Short mmCIF file of C-alpha atoms in Angstrom, two decimals:
data_model
loop_
_atom_site.label_atom_id
_atom_site.label_comp_id
_atom_site.label_asym_id
_atom_site.label_seq_id
_atom_site.Cartn_x
_atom_site.Cartn_y
_atom_site.Cartn_z
CA MET A 1 -0.78 -9.36 -12.07
CA HIS A 2 1.70 -10.18 -9.30
CA LEU A 3 1.03 -6.15 -8.81
CA VAL A 4 -2.56 -6.75 -8.58
CA SER A 5 -1.97 -10.12 -6.22
CA SER A 6 0.41 -8.41 -3.37
CA THR A 7 -1.92 -5.56 -3.53
CA ILE A 8 -4.63 -7.66 -2.69
CA THR A 9 -2.76 -9.27 0.12
CA THR A 10 -1.30 -5.99 1.72
CA LEU A 11 -4.88 -5.83 2.19
CA ARG A 12 -4.80 -8.22 4.76
CA GLY A 13 -2.46 -6.99 6.63
CA VAL A 14 1.20 -8.30 7.65
CA ASP A 15 0.16 -11.60 9.23
CA SER A 16 -1.11 -12.38 5.46
CA PHE A 17 2.81 -12.76 4.41
CA SER A 18 4.13 -16.09 4.49
CA LYS A 19 5.76 -17.32 8.05
CA GLY A 20 9.37 -17.01 6.67
CA MET A 21 8.97 -13.51 4.28
CA ASP A 22 11.24 -11.03 6.15
CA ASP A 23 10.13 -8.55 7.46
CA LYS A 24 11.72 -5.53 5.26
CA LYS A 25 10.25 -7.46 2.75
CA LYS A 26 6.90 -7.47 4.57
CA GLU A 27 7.54 -2.84 4.87
CA ASP A 28 7.46 -2.92 1.47
CA LEU A 29 5.32 -5.40 0.26
CA MET A 30 2.57 -3.21 2.47
CA GLU A 31 4.08 0.11 1.05
CA LEU A 32 3.87 -0.99 -2.72
CA GLY A 33 0.01 -2.20 -1.93
CA HIS A 34 -0.27 1.10 -0.25
CA ASN A 35 1.62 3.77 -3.79
CA VAL A 36 -0.76 1.27 -6.22
CA ILE A 37 -4.01 2.19 -4.85
CA GLN A 38 -3.09 6.63 -4.62
CA ARG A 39 -2.12 6.18 -8.74
CA CYS A 40 -4.84 4.81 -9.42
CA LEU A 41 -7.19 8.00 -7.69
CA PHE A 42 -8.50 9.97 -8.91
CA ASP A 43 -7.32 14.14 -7.76
CA ASP A 44 -10.76 14.72 -5.10
CA ILE A 45 -10.46 11.61 -4.40
CA MET A 46 -7.51 11.57 -3.21
CA ARG A 47 -7.24 14.69 -1.66
CA GLU A 48 -9.36 12.66 1.08
CA VAL A 49 -6.80 10.62 2.15
CA VAL A 50 -3.90 11.39 0.99
CA GLU A 51 -3.32 11.23 5.31
CA GLU A 52 -3.86 7.51 5.31
CA ASN A 53 -0.45 6.07 5.95
CA SER A 54 -1.19 2.62 5.38
CA VAL A 55 -2.51 0.32 3.30
CA VAL A 56 -5.08 -0.46 5.37
CA GLU A 57 -6.12 2.88 6.56
CA LEU A 58 -6.44 3.92 3.35
CA TRP A 59 -8.76 0.97 2.25
CA ILE A 60 -11.02 1.64 4.91
CA LYS A 61 -11.43 5.44 3.49
CA LEU A 62 -12.30 4.57 0.61
CA GLU A 63 -14.52 1.98 1.34
CA THR A 64 -16.32 5.04 3.46
CA HIS A 65 -16.52 7.16 0.04
CA THR A 66 -19.10 8.50 -0.50
#
């Protein structure tokens, strides 16, 4: 469940992490969220969003996918 909550937090952006968290940890969590979402996608959808570099960009692209 921690993985899911961490991924959801990354969708809110870096500013949503606790103030005391160091930048490296924030960067690692953002990358983890990005990777978790990518691994859940079917191949045809993955091809459409593979170029998105951040978890937020990836999520926005998925929301607009039709």
